[in-house]
Amino acid sequence: LEEAAFQLQQIFRIDISIALNILGIESMRAGHCRVAFTCFKLAADRGYSKAQFNVGLCYEHGRGTEKDVQKAGFYYCQAASSRHPMAQYRYARYLLQHGPGSLWDRQHKAVALLEQAAMAGITEAQAYLGVFYMRGLQPQEKRGLKYLLLAANSGDAQSRYHVGVCYEQGLAVQQNLAEALRHYRQSAAAGNRQARERLQA
């Protein structure tokens, strides 16, 4: 594998870690999960954040290796520390669900990571924060709506539904049933079941 990566490196004059990661992606697409994992791991151990993220995915989903949530968290953490936005989102979710330490510390660190990922355009992070701020122990509705709108404008139908709820109930905005209907219709058109049910109600 390192020889193949070296040849790829010579052809395109790219870093060996990038070459290994590309080989890993192509191997995964071809269904060779073990080979892909090996490539990702070699590149990850050289400090390449995209490969670290891919190793995290492999461990999280058991692709090419045994499923191991702690190892997935470790590699997401490595990639997140290099500001890989999707790794920031995945590591934040890991912290909230499995991380060590007090809930407050984990939550504080996770929210900071989610905000970084959301500002980098990760729709999943925007949607998560939107709901988190709306439903948290100390709700921050305006902040929640800001993130829900970001996610909705990125095409997330569930977030569009939640924006409709905000307008229907007057959460963080003035109550506006016409605006709520507009958001419900857009969400339903994108396939959201809850929005369809709300429109029927």
PDB file of C-alpha atoms in Angstrom:
ATOM      1  CA  LEU A   1       0.000   0.000   0.000  1.00  0.00           C
ATOM      2  CA  GLU A   2       2.782   2.414   0.815  1.00  0.00           C
ATOM      3  CA  GLU A   3       4.383   1.584  -2.562  1.00  0.00           C
ATOM      4  CA  ALA A   4       1.087   2.328  -4.342  1.00  0.00           C
ATOM      5  CA  ALA A   5       0.775   5.565  -2.395  1.00  0.00           C
ATOM      6  CA  PHE A   6       4.375   6.450  -3.274  1.00  0.00           C
ATOM      7  CA  GLN A   7       3.628   5.935  -6.997  1.00  0.00           C
ATOM      8  CA  LEU A   8       0.485   8.079  -6.701  1.00  0.00           C
ATOM      9  CA  GLN A   9       2.569  10.692  -4.922  1.00  0.00           C
ATOM     10  CA  GLN A  10       5.122  10.715  -7.765  1.00  0.00           C
ATOM     11  CA  ILE A  11       2.432  11.046 -10.435  1.00  0.00           C
ATOM     12  CA  PHE A  12       0.579  13.930  -8.796  1.00  0.00           C
ATOM     13  CA  ARG A  13       3.380  15.325  -6.626  1.00  0.00           C
ATOM     14  CA  ILE A  14       1.194  15.211  -3.519  1.00  0.00           C
ATOM     15  CA  ASP A  15       1.916  14.434   0.102  1.00  0.00           C
ATOM     16  CA  ILE A  16       2.087  10.711   0.933  1.00  0.00           C
ATOM     17  CA  SER A  17      -0.705  11.122   3.536  1.00  0.00           C
ATOM     18  CA  ILE A  18      -3.037  12.624   0.925  1.00  0.00           C
ATOM     19  CA  ALA A  19      -2.167   9.790  -1.467  1.00  0.00           C
ATOM     20  CA  LEU A  20      -2.912   7.159   1.191  1.00  0.00           C
ATOM     21  CA  ASN A  21      -6.225   8.834   2.018  1.00  0.00           C
ATOM     22  CA  ILE A  22      -7.200   8.880  -1.680  1.00  0.00           C
ATOM     23  CA  LEU A  23      -6.331   5.185  -1.944  1.00  0.00           C
ATOM     24  CA  GLY A  24      -8.464   4.559   1.134  1.00  0.00           C
ATOM     25  CA  ILE A  25     -11.463   6.380  -0.357  1.00  0.00           C
ATOM     26  CA  GLU A  26     -11.143   4.492  -3.657  1.00  0.00           C
ATOM     27  CA  SER A  27     -10.777   1.180  -1.809  1.00  0.00           C
ATOM     28  CA  MET A  28     -13.874   1.909   0.285  1.00  0.00           C
ATOM     29  CA  ARG A  29     -15.850   2.734  -2.879  1.00  0.00           C
ATOM     30  CA  ALA A  30     -14.739  -0.580  -4.375  1.00  0.00           C
ATOM     31  CA  GLY A  31     -15.937  -2.414  -1.258  1.00  0.00           C
ATOM     32  CA  HIS A  32     -12.436  -3.242   0.042  1.00  0.00           C
ATOM     33  CA  CYS A  33     -13.070  -1.981   3.572  1.00  0.00           C
ATOM     34  CA  ARG A  34     -10.026  -3.577   5.257  1.00  0.00           C
ATOM     35  CA  VAL A  35      -7.643  -2.141   2.669  1.00  0.00           C
ATOM     36  CA  ALA A  36      -9.366   1.241   3.008  1.00  0.00           C
ATOM     37  CA  PHE A  37      -9.026   1.185   6.786  1.00  0.00           C
ATOM     38  CA  THR A  38      -5.318   0.330   6.516  1.00  0.00           C
ATOM     39  CA  CYS A  39      -4.740   3.259   4.136  1.00  0.00           C
ATOM     40  CA  PHE A  40      -6.676   5.665   6.332  1.00  0.00           C
ATOM     41  CA  LYS A  41      -4.835   4.485   9.445  1.00  0.00           C
ATOM     42  CA  LEU A  42      -1.394   4.930   7.837  1.00  0.00           C
ATOM     43  CA  ALA A  43      -2.287   8.481   6.795  1.00  0.00           C
ATOM     44  CA  ALA A  44      -3.979   9.254  10.129  1.00  0.00           C
ATOM     45  CA  ASP A  45      -0.910   8.165  12.085  1.00  0.00           C
ATOM     46  CA  ARG A  46       1.067  10.676  10.005  1.00  0.00           C
ATOM     47  CA  GLY A  47      -1.234  13.410  11.359  1.00  0.00           C
ATOM     48  CA  TYR A  48      -3.498  13.955   8.328  1.00  0.00           C
ATOM     49  CA  SER A  49      -6.844  15.226   9.666  1.00  0.00           C
ATOM     50  CA  LYS A  50      -9.032  13.973   6.784  1.00  0.00           C
ATOM     51  CA  ALA A  51      -7.664  10.464   7.297  1.00  0.00           C
ATOM     52  CA  GLN A  52      -8.104  10.749  11.069  1.00  0.00           C
ATOM     53  CA  PHE A  53     -11.757  11.589  10.444  1.00  0.00           C
ATOM     54  CA  ASN A  54     -12.080   8.584   8.101  1.00  0.00           C
ATOM     55  CA  VAL A  55     -10.512   6.270  10.701  1.00  0.00           C
ATOM     56  CA  GLY A  56     -13.043   7.606  13.203  1.00  0.00           C
ATOM     57  CA  LEU A  57     -15.863   6.739  10.793  1.00  0.00           C
ATOM     58  CA  CYS A  58     -14.459   3.251  10.300  1.00  0.00           C
ATOM     59  CA  TYR A  59     -14.315   2.623  14.034  1.00  0.00           C
ATOM     60  CA  GLU A  60     -17.746   4.153  14.639  1.00  0.00           C
ATOM     61  CA  HIS A  61     -19.463   2.028  11.978  1.00  0.00           C
ATOM     62  CA  GLY A  62     -17.238  -1.074  12.068  1.00  0.00           C
ATOM     63  CA  ARG A  63     -16.078  -0.752   8.461  1.00  0.00           C
ATOM     64  CA  GLY A  64     -12.780  -2.498   7.786  1.00  0.00           C
ATOM     65  CA  THR A  65     -12.188  -2.955  11.490  1.00  0.00           C
ATOM     66  CA  GLU A  66     -14.102  -3.850  14.638  1.00  0.00           C
ATOM     67  CA  LYS A  67     -16.565  -1.297  15.949  1.00  0.00           C
ATOM     68  CA  ASP A  68     -15.000   0.702  18.785  1.00  0.00           C
ATOM     69  CA  VAL A  69     -16.697   3.899  19.951  1.00  0.00           C
ATOM     70  CA  GLN A  70     -13.781   4.977  22.168  1.00  0.00           C
ATOM     71  CA  LYS A  71     -11.279   4.667  19.310  1.00  0.00           C
ATOM     72  CA  ALA A  72     -13.699   6.531  17.025  1.00  0.00           C
ATOM     73  CA  GLY A  73     -13.828   9.315  19.621  1.00  0.00           C
ATOM     74  CA  PHE A  74     -10.043   9.410  19.836  1.00  0.00           C
ATOM     75  CA  TYR A  75      -9.614   9.865  16.069  1.00  0.00           C
ATOM     76  CA  TYR A  76     -12.464  12.380  15.821  1.00  0.00           C
ATOM     77  CA  CYS A  77     -10.740  14.326  18.602  1.00  0.00           C
ATOM     78  CA  GLN A  78      -7.450  14.283  16.669  1.00  0.00           C
ATOM     79  CA  ALA A  79      -9.122  15.574  13.498  1.00  0.00           C
ATOM     80  CA  ALA A  80     -11.231  18.111  15.413  1.00  0.00           C
ATOM     81  CA  SER A  81      -8.092  19.575  16.990  1.00  0.00           C
ATOM     82  CA  SER A  82      -6.943  20.351  13.412  1.00  0.00           C
ATOM     83  CA  ARG A  83     -10.270  22.173  12.828  1.00  0.00           C
ATOM     84  CA  HIS A  84     -11.842  19.489  10.607  1.00  0.00           C
ATOM     85  CA  PRO A  85     -15.499  20.699  10.745  1.00  0.00           C
ATOM     86  CA  MET A  86     -17.265  17.334  10.364  1.00  0.00           C
ATOM     87  CA  ALA A  87     -14.898  15.815  12.944  1.00  0.00           C
ATOM     88  CA  GLN A  88     -15.801  18.668  15.307  1.00  0.00           C
ATOM     89  CA  TYR A  89     -19.466  17.703  14.907  1.00  0.00           C
ATOM     90  CA  ARG A  90     -18.815  13.960  15.363  1.00  0.00           C
ATOM     91  CA  TYR A  91     -16.519  14.482  18.348  1.00  0.00           C
ATOM     92  CA  ALA A  92     -19.097  16.776  19.973  1.00  0.00           C
ATOM     93  CA  ARG A  93     -21.743  14.067  19.581  1.00  0.00           C
ATOM     94  CA  TYR A  94     -19.278  11.523  21.012  1.00  0.00           C
ATOM     95  CA  LEU A  95     -18.630  13.765  24.042  1.00  0.00           C
ATOM     96  CA  LEU A  96     -22.342  14.172  24.713  1.00  0.00           C
ATOM     97  CA  GLN A  97     -23.072  10.452  24.457  1.00  0.00           C
ATOM     98  CA  HIS A  98     -19.931   8.627  25.614  1.00  0.00           C
ATOM     99  CA  GLY A  99     -17.308  11.094  26.780  1.00  0.00           C
ATOM    100  CA  PRO A 100     -15.554  10.978  30.139  1.00  0.00           C
ATOM    101  CA  GLY A 101     -15.922  13.613  32.860  1.00  0.00           C
ATOM    102  CA  SER A 102     -18.867  15.571  34.220  1.00  0.00           C
ATOM    103  CA  LEU A 103     -21.895  16.227  32.045  1.00  0.00           C
ATOM    104  CA  TRP A 104     -21.420  19.996  32.384  1.00  0.00           C
ATOM    105  CA  ASP A 105     -17.783  19.861  31.179  1.00  0.00           C
ATOM    106  CA  ARG A 106     -18.669  17.565  28.280  1.00  0.00           C
ATOM    107  CA  GLN A 107     -21.632  19.692  27.294  1.00  0.00           C
ATOM    108  CA  HIS A 108     -19.617  22.917  27.468  1.00  0.00           C
ATOM    109  CA  LYS A 109     -16.852  21.507  25.258  1.00  0.00           C
ATOM    110  CA  ALA A 110     -19.352  19.866  22.872  1.00  0.00           C
ATOM    111  CA  VAL A 111     -21.314  23.084  22.355  1.00  0.00           C
ATOM    112  CA  ALA A 112     -18.109  24.998  21.547  1.00  0.00           C
ATOM    113  CA  LEU A 113     -17.217  22.351  18.934  1.00  0.00           C
ATOM    114  CA  LEU A 114     -20.749  22.327  17.513  1.00  0.00           C
ATOM    115  CA  GLU A 115     -20.690  26.109  17.128  1.00  0.00           C
ATOM    116  CA  GLN A 116     -17.380  25.947  15.248  1.00  0.00           C
ATOM    117  CA  ALA A 117     -18.755  23.222  12.964  1.00  0.00           C
ATOM    118  CA  ALA A 118     -22.015  25.129  12.447  1.00  0.00           C
ATOM    119  CA  MET A 119     -20.157  28.299  11.469  1.00  0.00           C
ATOM    120  CA  ALA A 120     -18.104  26.211   9.017  1.00  0.00           C
ATOM    121  CA  GLY A 121     -21.382  25.235   7.319  1.00  0.00           C
ATOM    122  CA  ILE A 122     -22.024  21.753   8.739  1.00  0.00           C
ATOM    123  CA  THR A 123     -25.810  21.426   8.475  1.00  0.00           C
ATOM    124  CA  GLU A 124     -25.994  18.616  11.053  1.00  0.00           C
ATOM    125  CA  ALA A 125     -24.281  20.845  13.633  1.00  0.00           C
ATOM    126  CA  GLN A 126     -26.610  23.752  12.838  1.00  0.00           C
ATOM    127  CA  ALA A 127     -29.692  21.538  13.239  1.00  0.00           C
ATOM    128  CA  TYR A 128     -28.394  19.988  16.460  1.00  0.00           C
ATOM    129  CA  LEU A 129     -27.645  23.379  18.001  1.00  0.00           C
ATOM    130  CA  GLY A 130     -31.016  24.733  16.934  1.00  0.00           C
ATOM    131  CA  VAL A 131     -32.854  22.015  18.828  1.00  0.00           C
ATOM    132  CA  PHE A 132     -30.369  22.128  21.717  1.00  0.00           C
ATOM    133  CA  TYR A 133     -30.904  25.852  22.304  1.00  0.00           C
ATOM    134  CA  MET A 134     -34.677  25.563  21.918  1.00  0.00           C
ATOM    135  CA  ARG A 135     -35.073  22.631  24.319  1.00  0.00           C
ATOM    136  CA  GLY A 136     -32.163  23.016  26.719  1.00  0.00           C
ATOM    137  CA  LEU A 137     -32.456  23.377  30.485  1.00  0.00           C
ATOM    138  CA  GLN A 138     -32.096  27.131  29.950  1.00  0.00           C
ATOM    139  CA  PRO A 139     -33.624  27.702  26.494  1.00  0.00           C
ATOM    140  CA  GLN A 140     -32.122  30.428  24.307  1.00  0.00           C
ATOM    141  CA  GLU A 141     -34.851  30.642  21.694  1.00  0.00           C
ATOM    142  CA  LYS A 142     -33.381  33.424  19.520  1.00  0.00           C
ATOM    143  CA  ARG A 143     -30.084  31.569  19.305  1.00  0.00           C
ATOM    144  CA  GLY A 144     -31.899  28.323  18.577  1.00  0.00           C
ATOM    145  CA  LEU A 145     -33.919  29.904  15.773  1.00  0.00           C
ATOM    146  CA  LYS A 146     -30.742  31.345  14.233  1.00  0.00           C
ATOM    147  CA  TYR A 147     -29.247  27.847  13.908  1.00  0.00           C
ATOM    148  CA  LEU A 148     -32.523  26.270  12.771  1.00  0.00           C
ATOM    149  CA  LEU A 149     -32.749  28.846   9.972  1.00  0.00           C
ATOM    150  CA  LEU A 150     -29.148  28.160   8.937  1.00  0.00           C
ATOM    151  CA  ALA A 151     -29.871  24.427   8.736  1.00  0.00           C
ATOM    152  CA  ALA A 152     -33.222  24.970   6.992  1.00  0.00           C
ATOM    153  CA  ASN A 153     -31.573  27.212   4.396  1.00  0.00           C
ATOM    154  CA  SER A 154     -29.035  24.438   3.816  1.00  0.00           C
ATOM    155  CA  GLY A 155     -31.904  22.104   2.904  1.00  0.00           C
ATOM    156  CA  ASP A 156     -32.621  20.349   6.211  1.00  0.00           C
ATOM    157  CA  ALA A 157     -36.364  19.561   6.148  1.00  0.00           C
ATOM    158  CA  GLN A 158     -36.565  18.764   9.886  1.00  0.00           C
ATOM    159  CA  SER A 159     -35.099  22.167  10.769  1.00  0.00           C
ATOM    160  CA  ARG A 160     -37.549  23.823   8.354  1.00  0.00           C
ATOM    161  CA  TYR A 161     -40.347  22.074  10.275  1.00  0.00           C
ATOM    162  CA  HIS A 162     -38.978  23.400  13.591  1.00  0.00           C
ATOM    163  CA  VAL A 163     -38.894  26.935  12.140  1.00  0.00           C
ATOM    164  CA  GLY A 164     -42.573  26.476  11.303  1.00  0.00           C
ATOM    165  CA  VAL A 165     -43.230  25.489  14.927  1.00  0.00           C
ATOM    166  CA  CYS A 166     -41.445  28.670  16.071  1.00  0.00           C
ATOM    167  CA  TYR A 167     -43.728  30.818  13.915  1.00  0.00           C
ATOM    168  CA  GLU A 168     -46.842  28.902  14.930  1.00  0.00           C
ATOM    169  CA  GLN A 169     -46.108  29.157  18.648  1.00  0.00           C
ATOM    170  CA  GLY A 170     -44.366  32.542  18.669  1.00  0.00           C
ATOM    171  CA  LEU A 171     -40.995  31.211  19.875  1.00  0.00           C
ATOM    172  CA  ALA A 172     -38.203  33.791  19.329  1.00  0.00           C
ATOM    173  CA  VAL A 173     -40.413  35.507  16.710  1.00  0.00           C
ATOM    174  CA  GLN A 174     -43.822  37.140  16.624  1.00  0.00           C
ATOM    175  CA  GLN A 175     -46.520  34.524  16.079  1.00  0.00           C
ATOM    176  CA  ASN A 176     -47.360  34.333  12.365  1.00  0.00           C
ATOM    177  CA  LEU A 177     -49.530  31.455  11.147  1.00  0.00           C
ATOM    178  CA  ALA A 178     -49.080  32.334   7.457  1.00  0.00           C
ATOM    179  CA  GLU A 179     -45.301  32.132   7.885  1.00  0.00           C
ATOM    180  CA  ALA A 180     -45.661  28.884   9.850  1.00  0.00           C
ATOM    181  CA  LEU A 181     -47.703  27.390   6.986  1.00  0.00           C
ATOM    182  CA  ARG A 182     -45.071  28.461   4.462  1.00  0.00           C
ATOM    183  CA  HIS A 183     -42.342  26.669   6.409  1.00  0.00           C
ATOM    184  CA  TYR A 184     -44.499  23.580   6.980  1.00  0.00           C
ATOM    185  CA  ARG A 185     -45.262  23.401   3.246  1.00  0.00           C
ATOM    186  CA  GLN A 186     -41.574  23.656   2.324  1.00  0.00           C
ATOM    187  CA  SER A 187     -40.683  21.000   4.888  1.00  0.00           C
ATOM    188  CA  ALA A 188     -43.493  18.688   3.734  1.00  0.00           C
ATOM    189  CA  ALA A 189     -42.445  19.145   0.096  1.00  0.00           C
ATOM    190  CA  ALA A 190     -38.953  17.985   1.115  1.00  0.00           C
ATOM    191  CA  GLY A 191     -40.466  14.813   2.579  1.00  0.00           C
ATOM    192  CA  ASN A 192     -40.883  15.657   6.268  1.00  0.00           C
ATOM    193  CA  ARG A 193     -43.671  13.525   7.770  1.00  0.00           C
ATOM    194  CA  GLN A 194     -44.213  15.750  10.838  1.00  0.00           C
ATOM    195  CA  ALA A 195     -44.763  18.772   8.605  1.00  0.00           C
ATOM    196  CA  ARG A 196     -47.322  16.866   6.508  1.00  0.00           C
ATOM    197  CA  GLU A 197     -49.169  15.854   9.680  1.00  0.00           C
ATOM    198  CA  ARG A 198     -49.065  19.418  11.000  1.00  0.00           C
ATOM    199  CA  LEU A 199     -50.524  20.737   7.737  1.00  0.00           C
ATOM    200  CA  GLN A 200     -53.380  18.217   7.934  1.00  0.00           C
ATOM    201  CA  ALA A 201     -54.044  19.218  11.547  1.00  0.00           C
TER     202      ALA A 201
END
